[in-house]
CSV table of C-alpha atoms in Angstrom, one decimal:
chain,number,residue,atom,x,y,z
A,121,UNK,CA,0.0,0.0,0.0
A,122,UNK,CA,2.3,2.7,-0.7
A,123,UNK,CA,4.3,4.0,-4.6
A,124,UNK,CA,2.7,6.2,-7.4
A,125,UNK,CA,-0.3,3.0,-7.7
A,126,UNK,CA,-1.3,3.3,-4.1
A,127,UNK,CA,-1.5,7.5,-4.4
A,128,UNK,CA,-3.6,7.2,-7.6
A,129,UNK,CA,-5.8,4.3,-6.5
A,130,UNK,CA,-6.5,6.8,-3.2
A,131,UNK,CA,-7.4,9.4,-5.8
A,132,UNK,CA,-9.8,7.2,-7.9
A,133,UNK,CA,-11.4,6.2,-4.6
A,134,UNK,CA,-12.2,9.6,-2.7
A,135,UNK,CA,-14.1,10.6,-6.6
A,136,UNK,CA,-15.9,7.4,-6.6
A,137,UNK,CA,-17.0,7.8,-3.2
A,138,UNK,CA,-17.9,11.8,-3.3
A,139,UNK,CA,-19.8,10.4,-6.9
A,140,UNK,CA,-21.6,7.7,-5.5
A,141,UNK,CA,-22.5,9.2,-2.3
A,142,UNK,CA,-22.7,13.3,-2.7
A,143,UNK,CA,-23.9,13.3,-6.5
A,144,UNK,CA,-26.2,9.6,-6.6
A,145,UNK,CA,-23.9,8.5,-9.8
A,146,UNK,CA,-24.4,4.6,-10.7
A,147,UNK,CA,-21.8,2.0,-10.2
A,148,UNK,CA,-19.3,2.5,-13.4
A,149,UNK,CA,-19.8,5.7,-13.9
A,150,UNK,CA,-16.0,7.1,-13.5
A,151,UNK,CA,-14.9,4.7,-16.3
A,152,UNK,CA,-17.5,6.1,-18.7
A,153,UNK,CA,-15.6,9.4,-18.0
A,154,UNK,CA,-12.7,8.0,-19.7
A,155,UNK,CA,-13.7,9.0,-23.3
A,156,UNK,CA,-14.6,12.6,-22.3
A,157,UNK,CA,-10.9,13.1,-20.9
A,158,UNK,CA,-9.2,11.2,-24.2
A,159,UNK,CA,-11.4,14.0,-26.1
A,160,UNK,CA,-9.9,17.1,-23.9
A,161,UNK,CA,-6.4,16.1,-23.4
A,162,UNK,CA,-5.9,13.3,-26.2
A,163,UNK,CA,-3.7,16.3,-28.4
A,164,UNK,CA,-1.9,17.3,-25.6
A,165,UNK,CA,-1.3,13.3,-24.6
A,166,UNK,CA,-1.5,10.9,-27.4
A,167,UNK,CA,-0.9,8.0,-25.6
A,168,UNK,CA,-4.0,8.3,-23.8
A,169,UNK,CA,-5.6,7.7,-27.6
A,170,UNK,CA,-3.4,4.1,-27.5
A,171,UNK,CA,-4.2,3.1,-24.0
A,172,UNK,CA,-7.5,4.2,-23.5
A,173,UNK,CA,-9.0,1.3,-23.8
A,174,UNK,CA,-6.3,-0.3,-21.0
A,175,UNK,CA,-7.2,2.7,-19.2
A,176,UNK,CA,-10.6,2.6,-18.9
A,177,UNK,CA,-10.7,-1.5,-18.2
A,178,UNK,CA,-8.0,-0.8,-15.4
A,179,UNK,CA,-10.6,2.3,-14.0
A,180,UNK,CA,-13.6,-0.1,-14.0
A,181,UNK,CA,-11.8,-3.2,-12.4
A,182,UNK,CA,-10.5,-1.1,-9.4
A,183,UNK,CA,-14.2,1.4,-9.4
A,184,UNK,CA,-15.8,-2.0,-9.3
A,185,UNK,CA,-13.1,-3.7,-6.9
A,186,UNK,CA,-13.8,-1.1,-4.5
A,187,UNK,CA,-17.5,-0.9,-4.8
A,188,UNK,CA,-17.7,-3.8,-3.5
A,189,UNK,CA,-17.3,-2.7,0.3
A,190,UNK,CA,-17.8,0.9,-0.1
A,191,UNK,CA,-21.7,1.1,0.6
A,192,UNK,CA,-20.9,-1.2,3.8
A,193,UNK,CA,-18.2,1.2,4.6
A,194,UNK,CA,-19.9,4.4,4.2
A,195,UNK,CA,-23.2,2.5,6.5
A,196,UNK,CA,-19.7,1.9,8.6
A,197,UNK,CA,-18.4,5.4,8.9
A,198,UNK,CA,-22.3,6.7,9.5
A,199,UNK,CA,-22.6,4.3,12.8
A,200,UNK,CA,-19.3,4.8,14.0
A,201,UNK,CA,-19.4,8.9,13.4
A,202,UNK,CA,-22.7,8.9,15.2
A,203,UNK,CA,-21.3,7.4,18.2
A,204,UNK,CA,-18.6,10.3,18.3
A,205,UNK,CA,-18.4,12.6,21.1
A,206,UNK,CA,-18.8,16.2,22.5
A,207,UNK,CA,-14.9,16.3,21.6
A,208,UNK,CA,-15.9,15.7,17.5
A,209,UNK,CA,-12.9,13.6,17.5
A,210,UNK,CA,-13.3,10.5,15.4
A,211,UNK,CA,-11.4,7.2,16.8
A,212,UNK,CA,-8.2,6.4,15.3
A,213,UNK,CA,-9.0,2.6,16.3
A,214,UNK,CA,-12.3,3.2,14.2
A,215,UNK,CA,-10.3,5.0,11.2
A,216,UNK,CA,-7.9,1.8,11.2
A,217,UNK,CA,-10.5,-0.5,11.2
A,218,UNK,CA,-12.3,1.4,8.1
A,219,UNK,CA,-8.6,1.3,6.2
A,220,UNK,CA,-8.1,-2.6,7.4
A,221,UNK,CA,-11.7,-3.9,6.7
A,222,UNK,CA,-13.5,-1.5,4.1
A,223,UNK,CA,-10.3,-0.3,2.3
A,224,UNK,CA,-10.9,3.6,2.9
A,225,UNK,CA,-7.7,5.3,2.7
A,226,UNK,CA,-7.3,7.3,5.9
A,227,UNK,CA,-7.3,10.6,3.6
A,228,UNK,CA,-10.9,9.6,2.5
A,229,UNK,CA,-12.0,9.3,5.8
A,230,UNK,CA,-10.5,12.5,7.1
A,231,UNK,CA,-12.1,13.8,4.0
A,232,UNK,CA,-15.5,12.5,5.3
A,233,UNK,CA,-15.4,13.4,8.6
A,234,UNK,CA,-14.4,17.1,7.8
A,235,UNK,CA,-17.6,17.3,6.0
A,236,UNK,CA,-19.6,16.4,9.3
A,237,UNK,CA,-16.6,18.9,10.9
A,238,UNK,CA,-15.0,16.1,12.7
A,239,UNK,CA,-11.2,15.6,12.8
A,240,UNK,CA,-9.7,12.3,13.3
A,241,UNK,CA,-7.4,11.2,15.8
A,242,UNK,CA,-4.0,10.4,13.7
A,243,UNK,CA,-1.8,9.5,16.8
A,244,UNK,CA,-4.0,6.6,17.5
A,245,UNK,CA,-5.0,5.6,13.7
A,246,UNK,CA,-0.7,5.6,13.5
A,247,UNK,CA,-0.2,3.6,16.7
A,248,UNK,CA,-2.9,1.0,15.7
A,249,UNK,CA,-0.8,0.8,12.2
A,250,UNK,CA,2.5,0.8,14.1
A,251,UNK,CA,1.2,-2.2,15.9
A,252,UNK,CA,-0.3,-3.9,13.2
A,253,UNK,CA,3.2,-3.9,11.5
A,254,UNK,CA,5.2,-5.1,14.4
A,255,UNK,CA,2.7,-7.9,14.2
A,256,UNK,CA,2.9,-9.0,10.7
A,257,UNK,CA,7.1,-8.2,11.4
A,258,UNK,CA,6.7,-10.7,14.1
A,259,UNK,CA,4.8,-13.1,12.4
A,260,UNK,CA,7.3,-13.2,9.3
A,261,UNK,CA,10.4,-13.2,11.5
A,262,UNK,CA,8.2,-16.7,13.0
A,263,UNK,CA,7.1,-17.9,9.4
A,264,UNK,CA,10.7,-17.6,8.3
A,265,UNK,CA,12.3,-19.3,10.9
A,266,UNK,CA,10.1,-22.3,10.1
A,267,UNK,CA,9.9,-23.0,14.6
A,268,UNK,CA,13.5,-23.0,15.0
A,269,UNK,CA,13.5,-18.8,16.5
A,270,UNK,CA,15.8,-18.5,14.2
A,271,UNK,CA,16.1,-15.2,12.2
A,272,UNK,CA,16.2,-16.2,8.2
A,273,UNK,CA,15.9,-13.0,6.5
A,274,UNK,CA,18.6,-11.8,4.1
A,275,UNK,CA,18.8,-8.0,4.9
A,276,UNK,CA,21.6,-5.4,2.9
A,277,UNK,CA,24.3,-7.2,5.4
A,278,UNK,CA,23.4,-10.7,4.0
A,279,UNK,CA,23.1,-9.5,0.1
A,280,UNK,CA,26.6,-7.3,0.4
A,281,UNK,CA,28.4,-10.5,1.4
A,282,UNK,CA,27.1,-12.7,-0.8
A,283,UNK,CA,28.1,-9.9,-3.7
A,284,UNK,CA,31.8,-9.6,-2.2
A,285,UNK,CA,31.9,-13.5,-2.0
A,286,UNK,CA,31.1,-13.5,-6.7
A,287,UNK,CA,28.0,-14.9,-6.1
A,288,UNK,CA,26.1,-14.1,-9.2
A,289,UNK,CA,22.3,-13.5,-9.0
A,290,UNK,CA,20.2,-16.8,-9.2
A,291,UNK,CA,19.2,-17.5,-12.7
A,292,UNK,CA,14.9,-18.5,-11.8
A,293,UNK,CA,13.6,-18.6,-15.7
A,294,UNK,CA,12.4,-22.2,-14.9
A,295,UNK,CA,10.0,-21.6,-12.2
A,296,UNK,CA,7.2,-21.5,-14.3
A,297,UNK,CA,8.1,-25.4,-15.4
A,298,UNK,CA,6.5,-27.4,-13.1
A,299,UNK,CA,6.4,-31.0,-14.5
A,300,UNK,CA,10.2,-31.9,-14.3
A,301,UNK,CA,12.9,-31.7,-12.5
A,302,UNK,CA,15.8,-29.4,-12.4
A,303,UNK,CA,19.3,-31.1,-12.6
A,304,UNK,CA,23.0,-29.6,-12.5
A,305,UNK,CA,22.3,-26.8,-10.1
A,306,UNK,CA,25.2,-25.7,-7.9
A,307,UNK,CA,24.6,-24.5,-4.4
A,308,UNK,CA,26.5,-21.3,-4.1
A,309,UNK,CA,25.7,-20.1,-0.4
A,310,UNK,CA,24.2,-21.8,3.3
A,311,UNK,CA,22.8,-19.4,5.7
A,312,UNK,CA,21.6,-20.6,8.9
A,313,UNK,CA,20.4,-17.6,10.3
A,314,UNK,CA,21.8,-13.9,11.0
A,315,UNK,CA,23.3,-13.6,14.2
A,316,UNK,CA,24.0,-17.5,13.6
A,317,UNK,CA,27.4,-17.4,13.1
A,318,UNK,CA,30.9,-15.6,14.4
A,319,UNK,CA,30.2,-12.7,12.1
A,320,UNK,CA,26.7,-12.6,12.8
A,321,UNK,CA,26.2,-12.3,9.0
A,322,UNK,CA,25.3,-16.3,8.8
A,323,UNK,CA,27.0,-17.8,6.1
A,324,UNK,CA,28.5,-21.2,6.6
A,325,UNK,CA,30.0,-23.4,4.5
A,326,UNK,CA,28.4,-27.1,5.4
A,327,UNK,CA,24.8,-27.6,7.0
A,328,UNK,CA,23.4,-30.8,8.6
A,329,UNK,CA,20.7,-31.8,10.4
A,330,UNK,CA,22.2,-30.2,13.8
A,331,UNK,CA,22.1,-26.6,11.6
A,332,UNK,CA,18.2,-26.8,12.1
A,333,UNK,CA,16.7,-24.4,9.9
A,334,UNK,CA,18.6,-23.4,6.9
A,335,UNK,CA,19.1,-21.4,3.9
A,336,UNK,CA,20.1,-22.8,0.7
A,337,UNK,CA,21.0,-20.1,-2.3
A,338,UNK,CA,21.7,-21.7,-6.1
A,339,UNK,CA,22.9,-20.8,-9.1
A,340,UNK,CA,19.7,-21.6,-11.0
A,341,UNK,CA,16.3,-22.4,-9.1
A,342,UNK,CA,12.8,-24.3,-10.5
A,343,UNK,CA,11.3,-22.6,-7.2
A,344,UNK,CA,9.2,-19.8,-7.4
A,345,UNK,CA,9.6,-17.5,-4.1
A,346,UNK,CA,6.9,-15.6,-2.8
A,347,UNK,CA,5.5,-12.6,-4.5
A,348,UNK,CA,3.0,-10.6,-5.4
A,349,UNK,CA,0.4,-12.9,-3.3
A,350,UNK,CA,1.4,-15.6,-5.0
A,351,UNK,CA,3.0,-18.6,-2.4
A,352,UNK,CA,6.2,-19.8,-2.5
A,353,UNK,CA,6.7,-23.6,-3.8
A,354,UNK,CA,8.1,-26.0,-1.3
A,355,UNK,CA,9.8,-29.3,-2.9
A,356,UNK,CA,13.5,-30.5,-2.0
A,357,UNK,CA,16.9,-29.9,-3.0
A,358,UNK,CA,18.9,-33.2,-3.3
A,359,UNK,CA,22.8,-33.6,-4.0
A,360,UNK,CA,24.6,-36.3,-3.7
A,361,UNK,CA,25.5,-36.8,0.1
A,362,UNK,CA,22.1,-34.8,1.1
A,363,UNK,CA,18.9,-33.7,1.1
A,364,UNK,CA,16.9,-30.4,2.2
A,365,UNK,CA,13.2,-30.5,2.3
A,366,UNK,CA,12.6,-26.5,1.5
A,367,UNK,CA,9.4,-24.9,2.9
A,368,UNK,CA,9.8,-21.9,2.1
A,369,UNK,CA,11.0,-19.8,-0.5
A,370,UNK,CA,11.6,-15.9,-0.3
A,371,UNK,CA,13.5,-13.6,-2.8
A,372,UNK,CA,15.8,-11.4,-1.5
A,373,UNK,CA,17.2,-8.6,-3.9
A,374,UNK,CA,18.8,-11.0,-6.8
A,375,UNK,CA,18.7,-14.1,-4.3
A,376,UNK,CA,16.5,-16.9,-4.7
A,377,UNK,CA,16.9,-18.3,-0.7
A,378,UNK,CA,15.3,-22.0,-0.2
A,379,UNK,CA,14.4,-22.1,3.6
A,380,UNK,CA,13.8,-25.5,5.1
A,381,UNK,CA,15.5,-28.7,7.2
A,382,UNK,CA,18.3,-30.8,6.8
A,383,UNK,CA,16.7,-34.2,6.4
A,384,UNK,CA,19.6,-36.8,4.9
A,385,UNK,CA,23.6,-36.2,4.9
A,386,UNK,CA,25.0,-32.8,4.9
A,387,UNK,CA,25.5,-30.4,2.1
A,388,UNK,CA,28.6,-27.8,1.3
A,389,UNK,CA,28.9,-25.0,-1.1
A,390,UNK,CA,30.2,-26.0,-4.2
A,391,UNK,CA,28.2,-29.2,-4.4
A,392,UNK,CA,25.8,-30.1,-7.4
């Protein structure tokens, strides 16, 4: 929720509210302005002539996207600014749950309690989104460690060291194969964890079932990491005196890093 999409999808939602709510205007109707504004500024910007078919289909998918909770959300906002006090201050724990649940951008709501002459409380709408980050940190920090309490993320200390080691950036063009195997990869780092290790950067250069949760970093990878919303594969990586059952798979920078367990032999950098 945040970069040049976020601010214009915050835009495109405060006119789709003030249309829907302050002017009656049907579901849709933002898109249809699409054709007017290709008319007005088309000279001026002729790529809105090319696109405006993309443009308008992107319009409608997010006008629609958002319409789908907006009449709850504005019932929402109607209850919970009703409930407001002699103070005219509107809850910050009410605000957050309006951003979290209904997908109103705090601006919007500020917007809308301005117009009943309310103000909103922005330390606690901030501390309620402070918290909710240190609880999704926490509960990465968990997922990644896979139970062990270890810490597996590969932060600028991680990715420096494994560009000062030559490590080249992990070649992932056959993730989207998914009905054979991958052969003849080389495993080019093992982290077991920052803070793991002497230099507290991680990097070892054998792992075993006594490392508990590790890392494993390849030339070339078949795994797809996490992105986007889109879950990571799990599968195994097998060489020839070992075996890692991977669980988890996050991309870090250029590195491809295949989290799991130790589950046969031992493996060292270098091997195939």
């Amino acid at each position: 929720n945040d970069g040049r999409g976020y601010v214009l999808r915050r835009v495109l939602r405060r006119a789709v509210r003030y249309g829907r709510q302050n002017l009656g205007a049907e579901l849709g109707f933002f898109a249809t302005l699409v054709p007017k504004l290709v008319e007005v500024m088309g000279k001026t910007f002729p790529e809105l002539i090319d696109k405006q078919d993309y443009i308008t289909a992107i319009i409608r998918d997010e006008e629609e996207s958002f319409s789908r909770t907006l009449d709850k959300g504005l019932q929402k906002f109607k209850e919970l600014a009703e409930k407001v006090g002699d103070d005219k201050v509107f809850s910050g724990e009410d605000a957050h749950f309006l951003y979290t649940s209904m997908g109103f951008p705090i601006d919007l709501t500020e917007l809308m309690a301005e117009e009943l002459e309310l103000t909103i409380d922005m330390a606690g709408f901030e501390a309620k989104m402070k918290e909710e980050q240190e609880l999704s940190a926490a509960a990465h920090v968990a997922k990644m460690a896979g139970g062990s309490g270890k810490d597996m993320r590969m932060v600028a200390e991680q990715t420096a060291a494994l560009v000062g080691k030559g490590v080249g950036a992990t070649d992932d063009k056959e993730k989207y194969v998914w009905n054979k195997e991958l052969e003849g990869c080389t495993i080019k780092a093992l982290f077991i964890g920052r803070n793991e290790t002497e230099d507290n950067i991680g990097f070892v250069d054998t792992i075993s079932p006594d490392s508990s949760t590790v890392g494993v970093i390849l030339d070339k990878t078949s795994f797809y990491a996490e992105a986007g919303g889109q879950i990571y594969d799990i599968g195994t990586i097998k060489t020839a005196s070992g075996t890692v059952t991977v669980e988890n798979v996050q991309l870090y920078g250029q590195f491809v890093l295949h989290i799991g367990q130790v589950t046969d032999g031992s493996l060292t950098v270098s091997e195939s």
